[in-house]
Amino acid sequence: MTTATTQTAAATLRVEDLRVQFHTPRGVVRAVDGVSFTLRPGERFGLVGESGSGKSTIALALMRLIKPPGRIAGGRILLEDEDLAALPEDAMRSVRMARIALIPQGAMNSLNPVMRVKQQIIDGILAHERERSGSRNGSRSKRDLEERVAELLESVGLRREVAERYPHELSGGMKQRVCIAIAIALRPSIIIADEPTSALDVVVQRQIMQTLGAVQARLGASVLLIGHDMGLMAQFVDRVGVMYGGKLAEIGPTREIFAEPLHPYTQMLISSLPSFDRETSFVKLAGQPHSPLNPPSGCVFHPRCPRAFEPCPARVPVLREVRPDRFVSCHLYDGAVES
Amino acid sequence: MGVTTGTMAPALRDSVFTELRTRVRGAGGHLRRNPKLLLGLVMLIALLALGTLGPLVIDTDTARPMSVIPDQPPSREHLFGTESQGRDMLALVVRGIPLTVEIGLIAGAIGLGIGTVLGFIGGYTGGIVDTIIRSAADIMLTVPGLLVLIVVAASIEGLVSVEMIALVVASLAWMFPTRTIRSQVLSLRERPYVEMAKLNGMSGPQIIFRELMPNLLPYLGASFVGAVGSAILAAIGLEALGLGPQNEPTLGMTIYWAIFYSALLRGLWWWWAAPVGVIVILFVSLFLIAAGLDELANPRLRRAES
Amino acid sequence: MVAISQPQVGRQTRSRSATALRRPFVRYAIRRVGVFLLVVWAAATLNFFLPRLAPGQDPVRARLGTVLAQGGSVSGIEEMVATYNEKFGLGEPLWLQYLRYLGDYARFDFGYSLASYPARVLDLIGNALPWTICLLVVSTVIAFVVGTLAGALLGWTRAPRWLGHLFMPFLTLSAIPYYLLGLVLIYFLAFRSRVFPLSGGYTVGTEPAWSWEFIQDAVTHSILPALSIVLAQLGFWALGMRGMMVMTEGEDYMTFAEAKGLPPRTIFFRYAIRNALLPQTTSLALALGGIVSQAVLVEVVFGYPGIGTLLYNAIKGFDYFLIYGIVFLVIVTIGLTTLILDLVYPLLDPRITYQRQ
């Protein structure tokens, strides 16, 4: 697992050999099993995979929000050389929202139904500014705060009156914009967007992604976008990581991955996309993901892999840089490692 | 919605569900994993055994007034002591358990029966009928039942029998079952298999008995435990006020006489301790059974505890 | 209860002005008051018809006959019975009697006590009611607050483990009828160890007055009955709240609140409790009737000079007018309280829109 760390020196976030396990009565589930990747400054990085591949678990792990029976079982999460995985809870709390912000998956239910939008933005701001300044009421007056809330709402394309609304008075898209406003309120260097458009219709999806792109560009933050929709990824991210069975199968620039997917799983994913310029339209993904309780030996993908050969059931493949900036975890490329 | 969403990978969630499904199979497995249910059942069975097998061992004729020396503390001869009217406390308790349980069972069964019928009618047909049933149940629930029962019981002239008390209590025991069963039917009605049954041309009653009833059995069971419990509670309350069957030694009437003769202030602790002890065991066992059943039906609670 | 048990949650209205919100509220309030009046009417009607429909002789009339036979010594009781017979005499048509009856009840005129004539029923109730209200309000508020808080902590995964073990016995206590708990408390804390007075609302021989000594005396007397109500209720509130907290903790907004880096105390109070409390308030309205019923019996056990003891004595003395008056007034009081709770509830939950489905 050493290769991933060499991806680039300048990284905002470096995840090394991250492991998340869930302890169930039937045994241990390795939801995330040795995942390494980096997030470069100002970059849009995507993680794709089927449900159950561990991508959303990674989002929660990076925020240190894994709840029992799950736990972070190993690895490092380096944010500017500080290991978040080893941070005490108090210190981690001041990292959340201020340095790493989350745009949550369930847009419909992510806001407290009994608090006005305004209060839900302000309480997050105050929680961090109090900590920083040490004083009770912070440096700001109520009026300053409300002005700041209004600006935030306008920056995500909402009217300032939305501040006075309760969540149930807003549409799904508006709620998700409020979540984005909360995420950018403290100008974090990293924004994790966990399937931010999953509950929305297609038109609203596009608008939300545009808003997200705009605020990201303005802040200069890095975005980690998590999703299952390869098409959406292709439009938004610079680089993409493909996850399967709790492991990364492939990482590379989006364009290159679409032009020439290296891992057989990525190939299957991309050929399953409806396409205009390809004749062979819509190949269905063959087979089912394995049971998370007893993963197959060797490469976890080998039972479904059309190109599996002898080493696959025997040895676990390692994620390696097989071409400049292209990382693959597959025995097909064992000989193709660049020095 | 669930605790699991968001914090667990979906595939993992599936595996947890299979886990639960296997758990729900096999009653023996339940009990071992559910100490509350087990303890509750053991307590209840012990009480019922005392009430049914007791008369075979002890002489229940001593539950009549002036059959033993009054005001005796517990001794080898009178294990639970005797009270001021010259009755043996153990005999009173042994006679009282089946009477009190009988009241609870009759009232609980009638209440649940009415509740099931109304709940099904309301939940299945909907519309104005449902509105009336729902409103009636909701309104009646807010009324202090015991006070209404007091008026009813006080207005009955002459001696009250065990069956009459049961009927009086049953008249206010239908609201809660109606409410819970109605909401269950309402949610079941929307399930795909009910749609399928309708498309297959099944009639309303057929759907109710073949499709809905089997799915509601656990809820009916839990509702029955609850209805019996609250019926006994109401009956004992009425009896403690002196509105019970004056000539029958139900547990509540024994408490009424203990209060009536100031047993507490005269230091005759065994007089009230025996019926109170039995009632406490009865209610705690019903509570544990209900809590145990609740945990079976709603596994989330289990996590919050152990 | 009617509207709130089926609240319409989550309807999207993007531009709802304040006036548009107020009009459905008025309609809701009117309907809710209508339900209240219906309950009051039903309670009065029950009081009227039950004795008249009873098998055999009308027990009220039978009782009046007995009173008349024994009560020759009490001056004026003949006139009272005569007035009653004139108003509700057998010769009068039932509907006319019924209307007269409703008219009397509307003016809170419940007639005279049969057992302690010439005391009026309303006056007797007026003397007893403050005692009951003080005892009940204080103990229920304490039980609600402590129980709800304890339940919230029990359902909070980050709360210390020992708390659950500490609180488990109280959950079991909730299964026991209040007054039986009262009996046990009296025996140990008043009869055996004499820490508290055995019974009554104040020391026999003193006159109720607004003096410091008397209030102190009354408080000492109320501790044990209050304690038995509190102990028996704690578990009920704790259990309900625990269930709601477990549900709430799984909500997405809880995860998002944590992702905002909010301190645990803020998440606990402003996110978890604030949301879990909503159904808890509804159950307060639903449980009120049961609480009052149980408290009536607690008063009997403690000989507390409230409504419960008054009712107990009325039952023992076949004082029908007093029984009916008490039951009617208590039902009205509870109806009024639930009405207020229902009208206040929307302040707690902004999602309630009052509209019928």
Coordinates of C-alpha atoms in Angstrom, one line a residue, chain B residues 25-269:
Chain B
R25 CA -37.6 -17.6 14.2
G26 CA -37.8 -20.1 17.0
A27 CA -39.5 -19.1 20.2
G28 CA -36.8 -20.7 22.4
G29 CA -34.3 -18.4 20.9
H30 CA -36.4 -15.4 21.7
L31 CA -36.7 -16.2 25.3
R32 CA -33.0 -16.8 25.8
R33 CA -32.2 -13.5 24.2
N34 CA -35.0 -11.7 25.8
P35 CA -34.6 -12.0 29.6
K36 CA -37.5 -9.5 30.2
L37 CA -40.1 -11.7 28.4
L38 CA -38.8 -14.8 30.1
L39 CA -38.8 -13.2 33.6
G40 CA -42.3 -11.8 33.0
L41 CA -43.7 -15.1 31.8
V42 CA -42.1 -17.0 34.8
M43 CA -43.7 -14.5 37.3
L44 CA -47.1 -14.6 35.6
I45 CA -47.1 -18.4 35.4
A46 CA -46.1 -18.7 39.1
L47 CA -49.0 -16.4 40.1
L48 CA -51.5 -18.3 38.0
A49 CA -50.2 -21.5 39.4
L50 CA -50.8 -20.2 42.9
G51 CA -54.3 -19.2 41.9
T52 CA -55.2 -22.5 40.2
L53 CA -53.3 -25.1 42.1
G54 CA -53.5 -23.3 45.5
P55 CA -57.1 -24.5 46.2
L56 CA -55.9 -28.1 45.9
V57 CA -53.3 -27.6 48.6
I58 CA -54.8 -25.1 51.1
D59 CA -58.3 -24.8 52.5
T60 CA -59.9 -21.9 50.8
D61 CA -62.9 -22.0 53.1
T62 CA -60.9 -19.9 55.4
A63 CA -61.4 -17.0 53.0
R64 CA -64.9 -16.7 54.6
P65 CA -65.4 -14.2 57.4
M66 CA -65.0 -15.5 61.0
S67 CA -63.4 -18.8 60.0
V68 CA -60.1 -18.1 61.8
I69 CA -58.9 -16.0 64.7
P70 CA -58.7 -12.4 63.5
D71 CA -55.6 -10.1 63.3
Q72 CA -53.0 -12.8 63.6
P73 CA -49.5 -12.0 62.1
P74 CA -48.0 -14.5 59.7
S75 CA -47.3 -17.8 61.5
R76 CA -46.8 -21.4 60.5
E77 CA -50.5 -22.0 60.7
H78 CA -51.4 -18.9 58.8
L79 CA -48.6 -18.2 56.4
F80 CA -49.8 -14.7 55.4
G81 CA -51.6 -14.0 58.7
T82 CA -55.3 -13.3 59.2
E83 CA -57.4 -10.1 59.0
S84 CA -60.0 -8.4 61.2
Q85 CA -63.0 -10.1 59.7
G86 CA -61.4 -13.5 60.6
R87 CA -60.2 -14.5 57.2
D88 CA -57.0 -16.2 56.3
M89 CA -54.9 -14.0 54.0
L90 CA -53.3 -16.8 52.0
A91 CA -56.7 -18.2 51.3
L92 CA -57.9 -14.7 50.3
V93 CA -55.1 -14.3 47.9
V94 CA -55.5 -17.7 46.4
R95 CA -59.2 -17.0 45.9
G96 CA -58.5 -13.5 44.7
I97 CA -56.0 -14.2 41.9
P98 CA -58.4 -16.1 39.6
L99 CA -61.2 -13.6 40.3
T100 CA -59.1 -10.6 39.4
V101 CA -57.6 -12.3 36.4
E102 CA -61.1 -13.3 35.3
I103 CA -62.2 -9.7 35.4
G104 CA -59.1 -8.7 33.4
L105 CA -59.5 -11.4 30.8
I106 CA -63.3 -10.8 30.3
A107 CA -62.8 -7.0 30.0
G108 CA -59.6 -7.3 28.0
A109 CA -61.2 -9.7 25.5
I110 CA -64.3 -7.6 25.1
G111 CA -62.3 -4.4 24.8
L112 CA -59.9 -6.0 22.3
G113 CA -62.8 -7.5 20.4
I114 CA -64.6 -4.2 20.0
G115 CA -61.3 -2.5 19.3
T116 CA -60.4 -5.0 16.6
V117 CA -63.7 -4.7 14.8
L118 CA -63.8 -0.9 15.0
G119 CA -60.1 -0.7 14.1
F120 CA -60.6 -2.9 11.0
I121 CA -63.7 -1.1 9.9
G122 CA -62.2 2.3 10.4
G123 CA -58.8 1.5 8.9
Y124 CA -60.1 -0.5 6.0
T125 CA -63.1 1.5 4.9
G126 CA -61.8 5.0 5.7
G127 CA -64.0 7.9 4.9
I128 CA -66.6 9.3 7.3
V129 CA -66.9 6.1 9.2
D130 CA -63.2 6.1 10.0
T131 CA -63.4 9.8 11.0
I132 CA -66.2 9.1 13.5
I133 CA -64.5 6.0 15.0
R134 CA -61.1 7.8 15.2
S135 CA -62.6 10.9 16.8
A136 CA -64.7 8.9 19.3
A137 CA -61.7 6.8 20.4
D138 CA -59.5 9.9 20.7
I139 CA -62.0 11.8 22.7
M140 CA -62.8 8.9 25.0
L141 CA -59.1 8.4 25.6
T142 CA -58.6 11.8 27.1
V143 CA -61.5 11.3 29.5
P144 CA -60.5 10.0 32.9
G145 CA -61.8 6.4 32.5
L146 CA -61.9 5.6 36.2
L147 CA -64.2 8.5 37.0
V148 CA -66.7 7.5 34.3
L149 CA -66.6 4.0 35.6
I150 CA -67.2 5.3 39.1
V151 CA -70.4 7.0 37.9
V152 CA -71.4 3.8 36.1
A153 CA -70.6 1.5 39.0
A154 CA -72.2 3.9 41.6
S155 CA -75.4 3.9 39.6
I156 CA -75.7 0.2 39.7
E157 CA -78.1 -0.6 42.4
G158 CA -77.6 -3.5 44.8
L159 CA -74.8 -6.0 44.9
V160 CA -72.2 -6.1 42.1
S161 CA -70.9 -9.3 40.7
V162 CA -67.5 -10.1 39.3
E163 CA -69.0 -10.3 35.8
M164 CA -70.7 -6.9 36.1
I165 CA -67.5 -5.2 37.1
A166 CA -65.8 -6.8 34.1
L167 CA -68.5 -5.5 31.8
V168 CA -68.3 -2.0 33.3
V169 CA -64.5 -2.0 32.8
A170 CA -64.9 -3.4 29.3
S171 CA -67.1 -0.4 28.3
L172 CA -64.0 1.8 28.4
A173 CA -61.4 -0.8 27.3
W174 CA -61.9 -0.5 23.6
M175 CA -60.3 2.8 22.7
F176 CA -56.7 2.0 22.9
P177 CA -57.0 -1.3 20.8
T178 CA -59.1 0.6 18.3
R179 CA -56.4 3.2 17.9
T180 CA -53.4 0.9 17.5
I181 CA -55.1 -1.6 15.3
R182 CA -56.6 1.1 13.1
S183 CA -53.2 2.6 12.4
Q184 CA -51.7 -0.8 11.8
V185 CA -54.5 -1.7 9.3
L186 CA -54.0 1.7 7.7
S187 CA -50.3 1.0 7.0
L188 CA -50.9 -2.6 6.0
R189 CA -53.6 -1.6 3.6
E190 CA -51.1 0.1 1.4
R191 CA -48.7 -2.9 1.2
P192 CA -48.2 -4.4 -2.3
Y193 CA -49.5 -7.8 -1.4
V194 CA -52.9 -6.3 -0.5
E195 CA -52.9 -4.6 -3.8
M196 CA -52.2 -7.9 -5.4
A197 CA -55.0 -9.6 -3.5
K198 CA -57.4 -6.9 -4.7
L199 CA -56.3 -7.3 -8.3
N200 CA -56.8 -11.1 -7.9
G201 CA -60.4 -10.4 -7.0
M202 CA -60.4 -11.2 -3.3
S203 CA -63.3 -9.7 -1.4
G204 CA -62.9 -7.3 1.5
P205 CA -63.5 -9.8 4.2
Q206 CA -61.2 -12.3 2.5
I207 CA -58.4 -9.8 2.4
I208 CA -59.0 -8.9 6.0
F209 CA -58.9 -12.5 7.2
R210 CA -56.4 -14.0 4.9
E211 CA -54.0 -11.2 4.3
L212 CA -54.3 -8.6 7.1
M213 CA -55.1 -10.7 10.2
P214 CA -52.0 -13.0 10.1
N215 CA -49.8 -10.0 9.9
L216 CA -51.5 -8.3 12.7
L217 CA -51.4 -11.2 15.1
P218 CA -48.3 -9.9 17.0
Y219 CA -50.0 -6.6 17.5
L220 CA -53.2 -8.2 18.6
G221 CA -51.2 -10.2 21.1
A222 CA -49.5 -7.2 22.5
S223 CA -52.7 -5.2 22.6
F224 CA -54.4 -8.0 24.5
V225 CA -51.7 -8.0 27.2
G226 CA -52.1 -4.3 27.4
A227 CA -55.9 -4.4 27.5
V228 CA -55.9 -7.1 30.2
G229 CA -53.4 -5.1 32.2
S230 CA -55.3 -1.8 32.1
A231 CA -58.6 -3.6 32.7
I232 CA -57.2 -5.1 35.9
L233 CA -55.8 -1.7 36.9
A234 CA -59.2 -0.1 36.4
A235 CA -61.1 -2.9 38.2
I236 CA -58.7 -2.8 41.2
G237 CA -59.1 1.0 41.3
L238 CA -62.9 0.7 41.4
E239 CA -62.7 -2.0 44.0
A240 CA -60.3 0.0 46.2
L241 CA -63.0 2.7 46.3
G242 CA -65.5 0.2 47.4
L243 CA -67.4 -0.1 44.1
G244 CA -66.4 -3.8 43.6
P245 CA -68.2 -7.0 44.3
Q246 CA -68.7 -6.7 48.0
N247 CA -69.1 -10.4 48.7
E248 CA -66.2 -11.6 46.5
P249 CA -62.6 -11.7 47.8
T250 CA -61.0 -10.1 44.7
L251 CA -57.6 -8.6 45.2
G252 CA -59.0 -5.1 45.0
M253 CA -61.7 -5.7 47.5
T254 CA -59.1 -7.1 49.9
I255 CA -57.3 -3.8 49.6
Y256 CA -60.6 -1.9 50.1
W257 CA -61.2 -3.7 53.4
A258 CA -57.7 -3.2 54.5
I259 CA -58.1 0.6 54.0
F260 CA -61.6 0.4 55.4
Y261 CA -60.4 -1.1 58.7
S262 CA -57.3 1.1 58.8
A263 CA -55.0 -1.9 58.7
L264 CA -52.1 0.5 57.9
L265 CA -52.5 2.6 61.1
R266 CA -53.1 -0.5 63.2
G267 CA -49.8 -2.1 62.2
L268 CA -51.5 -5.0 60.5
W269 CA -49.0 -4.8 57.6

